[in-house]
Amino acid sequence: MAYGIVQEQSITFDTDLRLESGRILGPITLAFETYGELNADRSNAVLVEHAWTGSAHLAGRYAGDNQKPGWWDAIVGPGCLLDTDRYFVICANVIGSCYGSTGPASENPRTGKRYNLTFPVVTVRDMVRAQVLLIDHLGIDRLLTVLGGSMGGMQALEWATQFPDRIRSAVALATTPAPSAQAISLNAVARWAIYNDPDWKKGEYRKNPKNGLALARGIGHICFLSDESMTAKFGRRFSAKDGQFDFFGQFEVERYLTYNGANFVDRFDTNSFLYLAKALDLYDVAWGCESLEEAFAPVSSPLQFFAFTSDWLYPPYQTEEMVEVLRKMGKEVEYHLIPSSYGHDAFLLEHETFTPMVRAFLDRVGSKGCP
Amino acid sequence: MAYGIVQEQSITFDTDLRLESGRILGPITLAFETYGELNADRSNAVLVEHAWTGSAHLAGRYAGDNQKPGWWDAIVGPGCLLDTDRYFVICANVIGSCYGSTGPASENPRTGKRYNLTFPVVTVRDMVRAQVLLIDHLGIDRLLTVLGGSMGGMQALEWATQFPDRIRSAVALATTPAPSAQAISLNAVARWAIYNDPDWKKGEYRKNPKNGLALARGIGHICFLSDESMTAKFGRRFSAKDGQFDFFGQFEVERYLTYNGANFVDRFDTNSFLYLAKALDLYDVAWGCESLEEAFAPVSSPLQFFAFTSDWLYPPYQTEEMVEVLRKMGKEVEYHLIPSSYGHDAFLLEHETFTPMVRAFLDRVGSKGCP
């Protein structure tokens, strides 16, 4: 059942966060939303982590006409996977993003101007550090679980390795211990598309530069789909509006990418896109460690992983590398390889493929009681 | 053994070619090179077809210091796969390209100006039609074989289906009956990168517009490699010159793509790049037919196909689709799936993997005598 009306909340922490880069960021504002009620012993909190271009608006709708449901609306609500009759669900916009949390488009209180490229490079670990402030503020000692896909999965891994005492489990979908050279190179060409745009002005634009960002999104879009899903959706159909021999004639897949790229410009800040791309590329669960073994040594909670067969951005072998190490270390780990033709986006599009397993996992973790 | 010194040749046909688009192109100049000697009964001619950014300079070196060997030098020469003591090897630059054959950068004799975007859209079939003029000119009735990879493989397929009486065999590597939506979308974002470049001026540039073309090449480069080969070559190494937390800091793979993209601008015309991308996207061996069966009906020569396991641009299943149809039709067809981590470029980088099979195939075809 759909969740209903929800409100965005926001909190500003007047603290300085020491980032991985050694730089200081503060004050820190986090936009967040919550669904359901925190129970008396504060043991039913679930934190959902969003991916690259996501927001705190995980589920439900804002008041008013024609409001869009949250980005993962299907899994949150009464009777849903994240059952709001049982769980207190939280989602916060990451730092570096542009949906209410502190990012490059925010005003730097020290200068009264937008940060733009003076914003420090942030890592996924930094994002999670900022979320710890929120969890403290909400009076939650331990989260029942942290769940996320893609960059959201990286955040779940950071909770499990950096803040093991603050969680009772973690669920990571369609993620990677560290993006491969190919994944980095795809972000690299997306960045390059923005750098090439004269309207970007090294980040000092007044108006979101549209050509570069739309193209960058187009490149990303290809990575999120799969050969099979694109064939099923578009095949080789040529636009009915164009002649096949028109120089600017487009295949339907091309028109779709162009259209979606243009829409994206209306909803995402270009500098935020670049900062989060950087965070993705730099992500390494073994950051500062010599090995995956060393990185996973602190893990004290059960972990559940999902990979999707047609995901070529963060292919299953990358998750399997982590699972193998965790198993050898005797950690409690569960892994499911989901057959899917939807590529990286499968975690958002085919929630029914993993819902039963996550539900059973949460029941098991929840029934253990608070440690 | 390397072939030695070679000279570029050129011929202009004062004929008008009726293109697939219905438009007329003429006169038509073709740049070409030949290696070895045509035998008395003109039965030892092998035509090698180049890919997207290739040229007629297949093998050998031009006279002078520091001249680069041809793009597939390793397979042409005395004792090589295409043994110039036995075969008369020909390579011609395709129409639409910028290496001496008629293309968008050529002068339109009707106007005295560069064609630029007034150049007609050309198809792979049109390229082969132009090559027939050359083969006629050389007095060759039937080619012993036509061999090529990627767009070169498409040309081999066009010879086999459109001009079956002019060949005795064909060898197609790393190719496809028709690029999939994913392959089209990757060309689409490459095109888009050029369209975004204000220096492109809708094709009316004086100087090759560098930013857009370099990025387009970067995107292409990713498609020609593989996840595995990029990991082996670059991994996650960060440039030694940059700090990891520098906003503009680059991974080595990123630096490599940038560097190679910039070099490409010095050697390839932007409009040619766009016209050939279009020809690739439009390619369909069954163009004008209802089915692959109908397209392959005229095939009268043995065909040999090679696909490479890590080629994700034109994945093996696409070649296998053709092979299956040809086999069902009772055509003489040979197929080899080559295990390789080099991606689409494997056909250029790992010639030793297919040399023995092609050699045996050519021996068999040659021993049959001229039909």
PDB file of N, CA, C and O in Angstrom, chain A residues 21 121 179-182 185 188-189 191-193 196 211 214-215 222 227 230 235-236 245-247 249 251 254 275 278 281-283 287 312 317, chain B residues 21 121 179-182 185 188-189 191-193 196 211 214-215 222 227 230 235-236 245-247 249 251 254 275 278 281-283 287 312 317:
ATOM      1  N   SER A  21      39.433  14.066   2.979  1.00  0.00           N
ATOM      2  CA  SER A  21      40.429  14.877   2.280  1.00  0.00           C
ATOM      3  C   SER A  21      41.291  15.678   3.238  1.00  0.00           C
ATOM      4  O   SER A  21      42.277  16.276   2.834  1.00  0.00           O
ATOM      5  N   VAL A 121      36.076  18.029  -2.012  1.00  0.00           N
ATOM      6  CA  VAL A 121      35.743  16.692  -2.517  1.00  0.00           C
ATOM      7  C   VAL A 121      35.257  15.853  -1.329  1.00  0.00           C
ATOM      8  O   VAL A 121      35.916  15.807  -0.296  1.00  0.00           O
ATOM      9  N   PRO A 179      34.682   0.782  -7.887  1.00  0.00           N
ATOM     10  CA  PRO A 179      34.390   0.745  -9.325  1.00  0.00           C
ATOM     11  C   PRO A 179      35.643   0.391 -10.136  1.00  0.00           C
ATOM     12  O   PRO A 179      36.749   0.809  -9.798  1.00  0.00           O
ATOM     13  N   SER A 180      35.432  -0.364 -11.195  1.00  0.00           N
ATOM     14  CA  SER A 180      36.539  -0.788 -12.052  1.00  0.00           C
ATOM     15  C   SER A 180      36.953   0.346 -12.988  1.00  0.00           C
ATOM     16  O   SER A 180      36.286   1.377 -13.087  1.00  0.00           O
ATOM     17  N   ALA A 181      38.055   0.127 -13.690  1.00  0.00           N
ATOM     18  CA  ALA A 181      38.547   1.124 -14.652  1.00  0.00           C
ATOM     19  C   ALA A 181      37.470   1.466 -15.678  1.00  0.00           C
ATOM     20  O   ALA A 181      37.342   2.621 -16.090  1.00  0.00           O
ATOM     21  N   GLN A 182      36.697   0.472 -16.094  1.00  0.00           N
ATOM     22  CA  GLN A 182      35.647   0.747 -17.083  1.00  0.00           C
ATOM     23  C   GLN A 182      34.573   1.673 -16.500  1.00  0.00           C
ATOM     24  O   GLN A 182      34.151   2.634 -17.155  1.00  0.00           O
ATOM     25  N   SER A 185      35.927   5.083 -16.272  1.00  0.00           N
ATOM     26  CA  SER A 185      36.072   5.725 -17.582  1.00  0.00           C
ATOM     27  C   SER A 185      34.723   6.240 -18.089  1.00  0.00           C
ATOM     28  O   SER A 185      34.673   7.277 -18.760  1.00  0.00           O
ATOM     29  N   ALA A 188      34.250   9.304 -16.391  1.00  0.00           N
ATOM     30  CA  ALA A 188      35.229  10.266 -16.912  1.00  0.00           C
ATOM     31  C   ALA A 188      34.693  10.967 -18.158  1.00  0.00           C
ATOM     32  O   ALA A 188      34.812  12.185 -18.289  1.00  0.00           O
ATOM     33  N   VAL A 189      34.090  10.209 -19.073  1.00  0.00           N
ATOM     34  CA  VAL A 189      33.564  10.852 -20.279  1.00  0.00           C
ATOM     35  C   VAL A 189      32.332  11.716 -19.959  1.00  0.00           C
ATOM     36  O   VAL A 189      32.099  12.734 -20.621  1.00  0.00           O
ATOM     37  N   ARG A 191      31.973  13.438 -17.119  1.00  0.00           N
ATOM     38  CA  ARG A 191      32.609  14.673 -16.619  1.00  0.00           C
ATOM     39  C   ARG A 191      33.098  15.538 -17.768  1.00  0.00           C
ATOM     40  O   ARG A 191      32.898  16.747 -17.803  1.00  0.00           O
ATOM     41  N   TRP A 192      33.777  14.896 -18.691  1.00  0.00           N
ATOM     42  CA  TRP A 192      34.384  15.559 -19.844  1.00  0.00           C
ATOM     43  C   TRP A 192      33.319  16.320 -20.642  1.00  0.00           C
ATOM     44  O   TRP A 192      33.545  17.449 -21.108  1.00  0.00           O
ATOM     45  N   ALA A 193      32.146  15.719 -20.769  1.00  0.00           N
ATOM     46  CA  ALA A 193      31.045  16.375 -21.488  1.00  0.00           C
ATOM     47  C   ALA A 193      30.690  17.701 -20.821  1.00  0.00           C
ATOM     48  O   ALA A 193      30.382  18.688 -21.491  1.00  0.00           O
ATOM     49  N   ASN A 196      33.536  20.329 -21.248  1.00  0.00           N
ATOM     50  CA  ASN A 196      33.514  20.873 -22.618  1.00  0.00           C
ATOM     51  C   ASN A 196      32.468  21.969 -22.808  1.00  0.00           C
ATOM     52  O   ASN A 196      32.524  22.690 -23.801  1.00  0.00           O
ATOM     53  N   ASN A 211      23.745  21.699 -22.131  1.00  0.00           N
ATOM     54  CA  ASN A 211      24.243  20.728 -23.110  1.00  0.00           C
ATOM     55  C   ASN A 211      25.142  19.662 -22.493  1.00  0.00           C
ATOM     56  O   ASN A 211      24.989  18.477 -22.758  1.00  0.00           O
ATOM     57  N   ALA A 214      23.172  17.317 -19.943  1.00  0.00           N
ATOM     58  CA  ALA A 214      22.245  16.400 -20.620  1.00  0.00           C
ATOM     59  C   ALA A 214      23.027  15.243 -21.252  1.00  0.00           C
ATOM     60  O   ALA A 214      22.623  14.076 -21.155  1.00  0.00           O
ATOM     61  N   LEU A 215      24.157  15.564 -21.876  1.00  0.00           N
ATOM     62  CA  LEU A 215      24.982  14.506 -22.481  1.00  0.00           C
ATOM     63  C   LEU A 215      25.564  13.585 -21.406  1.00  0.00           C
ATOM     64  O   LEU A 215      25.555  12.357 -21.550  1.00  0.00           O
ATOM     65  N   ILE A 222      22.942   5.029 -20.399  1.00  0.00           N
ATOM     66  CA  ILE A 222      23.362   3.809 -21.109  1.00  0.00           C
ATOM     67  C   ILE A 222      23.935   2.787 -20.120  1.00  0.00           C
ATOM     68  O   ILE A 222      23.659   1.597 -20.206  1.00  0.00           O
ATOM     69  N   ASP A 227      22.236  -4.114 -22.733  1.00  0.00           N
ATOM     70  CA  ASP A 227      22.060  -4.411 -24.155  1.00  0.00           C
ATOM     71  C   ASP A 227      20.671  -5.025 -24.376  1.00  0.00           C
ATOM     72  O   ASP A 227      19.915  -4.597 -25.256  1.00  0.00           O
ATOM     73  N   MET A 230      17.696  -2.552 -23.669  1.00  0.00           N
ATOM     74  CA  MET A 230      17.590  -1.532 -24.723  1.00  0.00           C
ATOM     75  C   MET A 230      17.039  -2.140 -26.011  1.00  0.00           C
ATOM     76  O   MET A 230      16.260  -1.499 -26.717  1.00  0.00           O
ATOM     77  N   GLY A 235      14.963  -1.496 -29.721  1.00  0.00           N
ATOM     78  CA  GLY A 235      15.435  -2.188 -30.910  1.00  0.00           C
ATOM     79  C   GLY A 235      16.151  -1.221 -31.833  1.00  0.00           C
ATOM     80  O   GLY A 235      16.858  -0.325 -31.377  1.00  0.00           O
ATOM     81  N   ARG A 236      15.937  -1.377 -33.121  1.00  0.00           N
ATOM     82  CA  ARG A 236      16.563  -0.496 -34.104  1.00  0.00           C
ATOM     83  C   ARG A 236      15.511   0.430 -34.739  1.00  0.00           C
ATOM     84  O   ARG A 236      15.700   0.933 -35.850  1.00  0.00           O
ATOM     85  N   PHE A 245      17.857   8.785 -43.963  1.00  0.00           N
ATOM     86  CA  PHE A 245      19.024   9.376 -44.599  1.00  0.00           C
ATOM     87  C   PHE A 245      19.188  10.854 -44.268  1.00  0.00           C
ATOM     88  O   PHE A 245      20.002  11.539 -44.863  1.00  0.00           O
ATOM     89  N   ASP A 246      18.404  11.347 -43.300  1.00  0.00           N
ATOM     90  CA  ASP A 246      18.642  12.706 -42.800  1.00  0.00           C
ATOM     91  C   ASP A 246      19.902  12.668 -41.945  1.00  0.00           C
ATOM     92  O   ASP A 246      20.036  11.796 -41.076  1.00  0.00           O
ATOM     93  N   PHE A 247      20.757  13.631 -42.144  1.00  0.00           N
ATOM     94  CA  PHE A 247      21.983  13.657 -41.352  1.00  0.00           C
ATOM     95  C   PHE A 247      21.668  13.679 -39.857  1.00  0.00           C
ATOM     96  O   PHE A 247      22.303  12.989 -39.070  1.00  0.00           O
ATOM     97  N   GLY A 249      18.832  12.700 -38.524  1.00  0.00           N
ATOM     98  CA  GLY A 249      17.799  11.729 -38.189  1.00  0.00           C
ATOM     99  C   GLY A 249      18.222  10.865 -37.005  1.00  0.00           C
ATOM    100  O   GLY A 249      19.388  10.536 -36.868  1.00  0.00           O
ATOM    101  N   PHE A 251      17.589   7.470 -34.287  1.00  0.00           N
ATOM    102  CA  PHE A 251      16.946   6.245 -33.846  1.00  0.00           C
ATOM    103  C   PHE A 251      16.137   6.586 -32.588  1.00  0.00           C
ATOM    104  O   PHE A 251      16.433   7.563 -31.894  1.00  0.00           O
ATOM    105  N   GLU A 254      18.039   7.046 -29.429  1.00  0.00           N
ATOM    106  CA  GLU A 254      18.783   8.301 -29.418  1.00  0.00           C
ATOM    107  C   GLU A 254      17.859   9.448 -28.967  1.00  0.00           C
ATOM    108  O   GLU A 254      18.228  10.280 -28.144  1.00  0.00           O
ATOM    109  N   TYR A 275      30.581  16.276  -8.326  1.00  0.00           N
ATOM    110  CA  TYR A 275      31.111  15.878  -7.018  1.00  0.00           C
ATOM    111  C   TYR A 275      30.709  14.444  -6.659  1.00  0.00           C
ATOM    112  O   TYR A 275      31.498  13.690  -6.093  1.00  0.00           O
ATOM    113  N   LYS A 278      32.678  11.949  -8.654  1.00  0.00           N
ATOM    114  CA  LYS A 278      33.998  11.826  -8.027  1.00  0.00           C
ATOM    115  C   LYS A 278      33.938  10.873  -6.823  1.00  0.00           C
ATOM    116  O   LYS A 278      34.813  10.018  -6.650  1.00  0.00           O
ATOM    117  N   ASP A 281      33.754   7.312  -8.079  1.00  0.00           N
ATOM    118  CA  ASP A 281      35.024   6.815  -8.610  1.00  0.00           C
ATOM    119  C   ASP A 281      36.025   6.528  -7.492  1.00  0.00           C
ATOM    120  O   ASP A 281      36.762   5.554  -7.548  1.00  0.00           O
ATOM    121  N   LEU A 282      36.054   7.423  -6.501  1.00  0.00           N
ATOM    122  CA  LEU A 282      37.022   7.255  -5.410  1.00  0.00           C
ATOM    123  C   LEU A 282      36.615   6.128  -4.470  1.00  0.00           C
ATOM    124  O   LEU A 282      37.423   5.671  -3.667  1.00  0.00           O
ATOM    125  N   TYR A 283      35.367   5.680  -4.561  1.00  0.00           N
ATOM    126  CA  TYR A 283      34.904   4.717  -3.570  1.00  0.00           C
ATOM    127  C   TYR A 283      35.731   3.441  -3.581  1.00  0.00           C
ATOM    128  O   TYR A 283      35.965   2.817  -4.619  1.00  0.00           O
ATOM    129  N   TRP A 287      39.421   1.498   1.402  1.00  0.00           N
ATOM    130  CA  TRP A 287      40.114   2.795   1.490  1.00  0.00           C
ATOM    131  C   TRP A 287      40.919   2.877   2.800  1.00  0.00           C
ATOM    132  O   TRP A 287      40.354   2.703   3.877  1.00  0.00           O
ATOM    133  N   TRP A 312      26.207  -4.361 -15.977  1.00  0.00           N
ATOM    134  CA  TRP A 312      27.585  -4.310 -16.491  1.00  0.00           C
ATOM    135  C   TRP A 312      28.343  -3.115 -15.935  1.00  0.00           C
ATOM    136  O   TRP A 312      29.538  -2.973 -16.167  1.00  0.00           O
ATOM    137  N   TYR A 317      30.488 -10.110 -10.481  1.00  0.00           N
ATOM    138  CA  TYR A 317      31.770 -10.629  -9.975  1.00  0.00           C
ATOM    139  C   TYR A 317      32.369  -9.705  -8.922  1.00  0.00           C
ATOM    140  O   TYR A 317      33.131 -10.150  -8.054  1.00  0.00           O
TER     141      TYR A 317
ATOM    142  N   SER B  21      20.513   6.200 -50.474  1.00  0.00           N
ATOM    143  CA  SER B  21      19.630   7.304 -50.092  1.00  0.00           C
ATOM    144  C   SER B  21      18.855   7.836 -51.279  1.00  0.00           C
ATOM    145  O   SER B  21      17.944   8.645 -51.111  1.00  0.00           O
ATOM    146  N   VAL B 121      24.391  11.158 -46.965  1.00  0.00           N
ATOM    147  CA  VAL B 121      24.581  10.034 -46.046  1.00  0.00           C
ATOM    148  C   VAL B 121      24.954   8.810 -46.888  1.00  0.00           C
ATOM    149  O   VAL B 121      24.276   8.501 -47.872  1.00  0.00           O
ATOM    150  N   PRO B 179      23.917  -3.263 -35.776  1.00  0.00           N
ATOM    151  CA  PRO B 179      24.227  -2.874 -34.395  1.00  0.00           C
ATOM    152  C   PRO B 179      22.965  -2.798 -33.537  1.00  0.00           C
ATOM    153  O   PRO B 179      21.905  -2.389 -34.011  1.00  0.00           O
ATOM    154  N   SER B 180      23.105  -3.186 -32.287  1.00  0.00           N
ATOM    155  CA  SER B 180      21.977  -3.183 -31.353  1.00  0.00           C
ATOM    156  C   SER B 180      21.716  -1.766 -30.851  1.00  0.00           C
ATOM    157  O   SER B 180      22.503  -0.844 -31.069  1.00  0.00           O
ATOM    158  N   ALA B 181      20.610  -1.617 -30.140  1.00  0.00           N
ATOM    159  CA  ALA B 181      20.254  -0.311 -29.570  1.00  0.00           C
ATOM    160  C   ALA B 181      21.376   0.223 -28.684  1.00  0.00           C
ATOM    161  O   ALA B 181      21.654   1.423 -28.669  1.00  0.00           O
ATOM    162  N   GLN B 182      22.039  -0.669 -27.956  1.00  0.00           N
ATOM    163  CA  GLN B 182      23.125  -0.207 -27.083  1.00  0.00           C
ATOM    164  C   GLN B 182      24.284   0.353 -27.915  1.00  0.00           C
ATOM    165  O   GLN B 182      24.833   1.411 -27.601  1.00  0.00           O
ATOM    166  N   SER B 185      23.325   3.635 -29.270  1.00  0.00           N
ATOM    167  CA  SER B 185      23.282   4.684 -28.244  1.00  0.00           C
ATOM    168  C   SER B 185      24.686   5.175 -27.902  1.00  0.00           C
ATOM    169  O   SER B 185      24.874   6.357 -27.597  1.00  0.00           O
ATOM    170  N   ALA B 188      25.472   7.448 -30.500  1.00  0.00           N
ATOM    171  CA  ALA B 188      24.617   8.636 -30.334  1.00  0.00           C
ATOM    172  C   ALA B 188      25.259   9.636 -29.370  1.00  0.00           C
ATOM    173  O   ALA B 188      25.283  10.836 -29.642  1.00  0.00           O
ATOM    174  N   VAL B 189      25.791   9.154 -28.257  1.00  0.00           N
ATOM    175  CA  VAL B 189      26.402  10.093 -27.311  1.00  0.00           C
ATOM    176  C   VAL B 189      27.719  10.657 -27.868  1.00  0.00           C
ATOM    177  O   VAL B 189      28.093  11.797 -27.574  1.00  0.00           O
ATOM    178  N   ARG B 191      28.206  11.316 -31.113  1.00  0.00           N
ATOM    179  CA  ARG B 191      27.718  12.381 -32.004  1.00  0.00           C
ATOM    180  C   ARG B 191      27.351  13.628 -31.215  1.00  0.00           C
ATOM    181  O   ARG B 191      27.696  14.748 -31.580  1.00  0.00           O
ATOM    182  N   TRP B 192      26.623  13.393 -30.144  1.00  0.00           N
ATOM    183  CA  TRP B 192      26.113  14.463 -29.291  1.00  0.00           C
ATOM    184  C   TRP B 192      27.279  15.322 -28.766  1.00  0.00           C
ATOM    185  O   TRP B 192      27.176  16.555 -28.691  1.00  0.00           O
ATOM    186  N   ALA B 193      28.365  14.657 -28.415  1.00  0.00           N
ATOM    187  CA  ALA B 193      29.549  15.378 -27.923  1.00  0.00           C
ATOM    188  C   ALA B 193      30.039  16.366 -28.981  1.00  0.00           C
ATOM    189  O   ALA B 193      30.476  17.478 -28.659  1.00  0.00           O
ATOM    190  N   ASN B 196      27.530  19.287 -29.475  1.00  0.00           N
ATOM    191  CA  ASN B 196      27.631  20.246 -28.363  1.00  0.00           C
ATOM    192  C   ASN B 196      28.790  21.223 -28.522  1.00  0.00           C
ATOM    193  O   ASN B 196      28.837  22.226 -27.811  1.00  0.00           O
ATOM    194  N   ASN B 211      37.417  19.766 -28.903  1.00  0.00           N
ATOM    195  CA  ASN B 211      36.832  19.232 -27.666  1.00  0.00           C
ATOM    196  C   ASN B 211      35.802  18.135 -27.915  1.00  0.00           C
ATOM    197  O   ASN B 211      35.833  17.084 -27.275  1.00  0.00           O
ATOM    198  N   ALA B 214      37.445  14.875 -29.534  1.00  0.00           N
ATOM    199  CA  ALA B 214      38.269  14.126 -28.576  1.00  0.00           C
ATOM    200  C   ALA B 214      37.380  13.338 -27.620  1.00  0.00           C
ATOM    201  O   ALA B 214      37.638  12.159 -27.322  1.00  0.00           O
ATOM    202  N   LEU B 215      36.312  13.963 -27.154  1.00  0.00           N
ATOM    203  CA  LEU B 215      35.390  13.268 -26.248  1.00  0.00           C
ATOM    204  C   LEU B 215      34.682  12.118 -26.975  1.00  0.00           C
ATOM    205  O   LEU B 215      34.552  11.010 -26.436  1.00  0.00           O
ATOM    206  N   ILE B 222      36.270   3.462 -25.113  1.00  0.00           N
ATOM    207  CA  ILE B 222      35.745   2.591 -24.046  1.00  0.00           C
ATOM    208  C   ILE B 222      35.041   1.378 -24.661  1.00  0.00           C
ATOM    209  O   ILE B 222      35.197   0.250 -24.186  1.00  0.00           O
ATOM    210  N   ASP B 227      35.998  -4.457 -19.902  1.00  0.00           N
ATOM    211  CA  ASP B 227      36.174  -4.290 -18.456  1.00  0.00           C
ATOM    212  C   ASP B 227      37.484  -4.954 -18.024  1.00  0.00           C
ATOM    213  O   ASP B 227      38.304  -4.345 -17.325  1.00  0.00           O
ATOM    214  N   MET B 230      40.711  -3.188 -19.441  1.00  0.00           N
ATOM    215  CA  MET B 230      40.949  -1.904 -18.778  1.00  0.00           C
ATOM    216  C   MET B 230      41.455  -2.118 -17.351  1.00  0.00           C
ATOM    217  O   MET B 230      42.309  -1.372 -16.876  1.00  0.00           O
ATOM    218  N   GLY B 235      43.677  -0.528 -14.005  1.00  0.00           N
ATOM    219  CA  GLY B 235      43.149  -0.749 -12.663  1.00  0.00           C
ATOM    220  C   GLY B 235      42.558   0.540 -12.117  1.00  0.00           C
ATOM    221  O   GLY B 235      41.949   1.316 -12.859  1.00  0.00           O
ATOM    222  N   ARG B 236      42.788   0.784 -10.843  1.00  0.00           N
ATOM    223  CA  ARG B 236      42.290   2.011 -10.209  1.00  0.00           C
ATOM    224  C   ARG B 236      43.438   2.966  -9.905  1.00  0.00           C
ATOM    225  O   ARG B 236      43.338   3.813  -9.013  1.00  0.00           O
ATOM    226  N   PHE B 245      42.256  14.080  -3.958  1.00  0.00           N
ATOM    227  CA  PHE B 245      41.167  14.977  -3.572  1.00  0.00           C
ATOM    228  C   PHE B 245      41.158  16.270  -4.380  1.00  0.00           C
ATOM    229  O   PHE B 245      40.448  17.205  -4.047  1.00  0.00           O
ATOM    230  N   ASP B 246      41.990  16.332  -5.431  1.00  0.00           N
ATOM    231  CA  ASP B 246      41.898  17.471  -6.355  1.00  0.00           C
ATOM    232  C   ASP B 246      40.626  17.296  -7.175  1.00  0.00           C
ATOM    233  O   ASP B 246      40.387  16.208  -7.714  1.00  0.00           O
ATOM    234  N   PHE B 247      39.872  18.362  -7.317  1.00  0.00           N
ATOM    235  CA  PHE B 247      38.634  18.264  -8.094  1.00  0.00           C
ATOM    236  C   PHE B 247      38.925  17.769  -9.507  1.00  0.00           C
ATOM    237  O   PHE B 247      38.207  16.934 -10.048  1.00  0.00           O
ATOM    238  N   GLY B 249      41.604  16.100 -10.416  1.00  0.00           N
ATOM    239  CA  GLY B 249      42.522  14.956 -10.374  1.00  0.00           C
ATOM    240  C   GLY B 249      41.984  13.809 -11.216  1.00  0.00           C
ATOM    241  O   GLY B 249      40.778  13.591 -11.258  1.00  0.00           O
ATOM    242  N   PHE B 251      42.173   9.668 -12.673  1.00  0.00           N
ATOM    243  CA  PHE B 251      42.659   8.296 -12.682  1.00  0.00           C
ATOM    244  C   PHE B 251      43.467   8.117 -13.966  1.00  0.00           C
ATOM    245  O   PHE B 251      43.265   8.844 -14.951  1.00  0.00           O
ATOM    246  N   GLU B 254      41.565   7.726 -17.137  1.00  0.00           N
ATOM    247  CA  GLU B 254      40.972   8.989 -17.568  1.00  0.00           C
ATOM    248  C   GLU B 254      42.009   9.811 -18.345  1.00  0.00           C
ATOM    249  O   GLU B 254      41.723  10.356 -19.417  1.00  0.00           O
ATOM    250  N   TYR B 275      29.762  10.950 -40.324  1.00  0.00           N
ATOM    251  CA  TYR B 275      29.170  10.211 -41.446  1.00  0.00           C
ATOM    252  C   TYR B 275      29.409   8.706 -41.303  1.00  0.00           C
ATOM    253  O   TYR B 275      28.528   7.899 -41.618  1.00  0.00           O
ATOM    254  N   LYS B 278      27.190   7.235 -38.640  1.00  0.00           N
ATOM    255  CA  LYS B 278      25.848   7.061 -39.221  1.00  0.00           C
ATOM    256  C   LYS B 278      25.781   5.764 -40.049  1.00  0.00           C
ATOM    257  O   LYS B 278      24.816   4.999 -39.950  1.00  0.00           O
ATOM    258  N   ASP B 281      25.596   2.809 -37.706  1.00  0.00           N
ATOM    259  CA  ASP B 281      24.280   2.668 -37.065  1.00  0.00           C
ATOM    260  C   ASP B 281      23.239   2.152 -38.051  1.00  0.00           C
ATOM    261  O   ASP B 281      22.385   1.336 -37.694  1.00  0.00           O
ATOM    262  N   LEU B 282      23.293   2.677 -39.271  1.00  0.00           N
ATOM    263  CA  LEU B 282      22.297   2.272 -40.274  1.00  0.00           C
ATOM    264  C   LEU B 282      22.556   0.864 -40.785  1.00  0.00           C
ATOM    265  O   LEU B 282      21.678   0.259 -41.403  1.00  0.00           O
ATOM    266  N   TYR B 283      23.748   0.332 -40.538  1.00  0.00           N
ATOM    267  CA  TYR B 283      24.084  -0.959 -41.147  1.00  0.00           C
ATOM    268  C   TYR B 283      23.102  -2.057 -40.748  1.00  0.00           C
ATOM    269  O   TYR B 283      22.806  -2.269 -39.577  1.00  0.00           O
ATOM    270  N   TRP B 287      19.149  -5.086 -44.901  1.00  0.00           N
ATOM    271  CA  TRP B 287      18.606  -3.810 -45.415  1.00  0.00           C
ATOM    272  C   TRP B 287      17.786  -4.067 -46.689  1.00  0.00           C
ATOM    273  O   TRP B 287      18.295  -4.654 -47.647  1.00  0.00           O
ATOM    274  N   TRP B 312      31.917  -6.440 -26.295  1.00  0.00           N
ATOM    275  CA  TRP B 312      30.567  -6.067 -25.839  1.00  0.00           C
ATOM    276  C   TRP B 312      29.931  -5.036 -26.772  1.00  0.00           C
ATOM    277  O   TRP B 312      28.751  -4.703 -26.615  1.00  0.00           O
ATOM    278  N   TYR B 317      26.886 -13.132 -29.682  1.00  0.00           N
ATOM    279  CA  TYR B 317      25.544 -13.641 -30.018  1.00  0.00           C
ATOM    280  C   TYR B 317      25.034 -13.045 -31.327  1.00  0.00           C
ATOM    281  O   TYR B 317      24.210 -13.652 -32.014  1.00  0.00           O
TER     282      TYR B 317
END
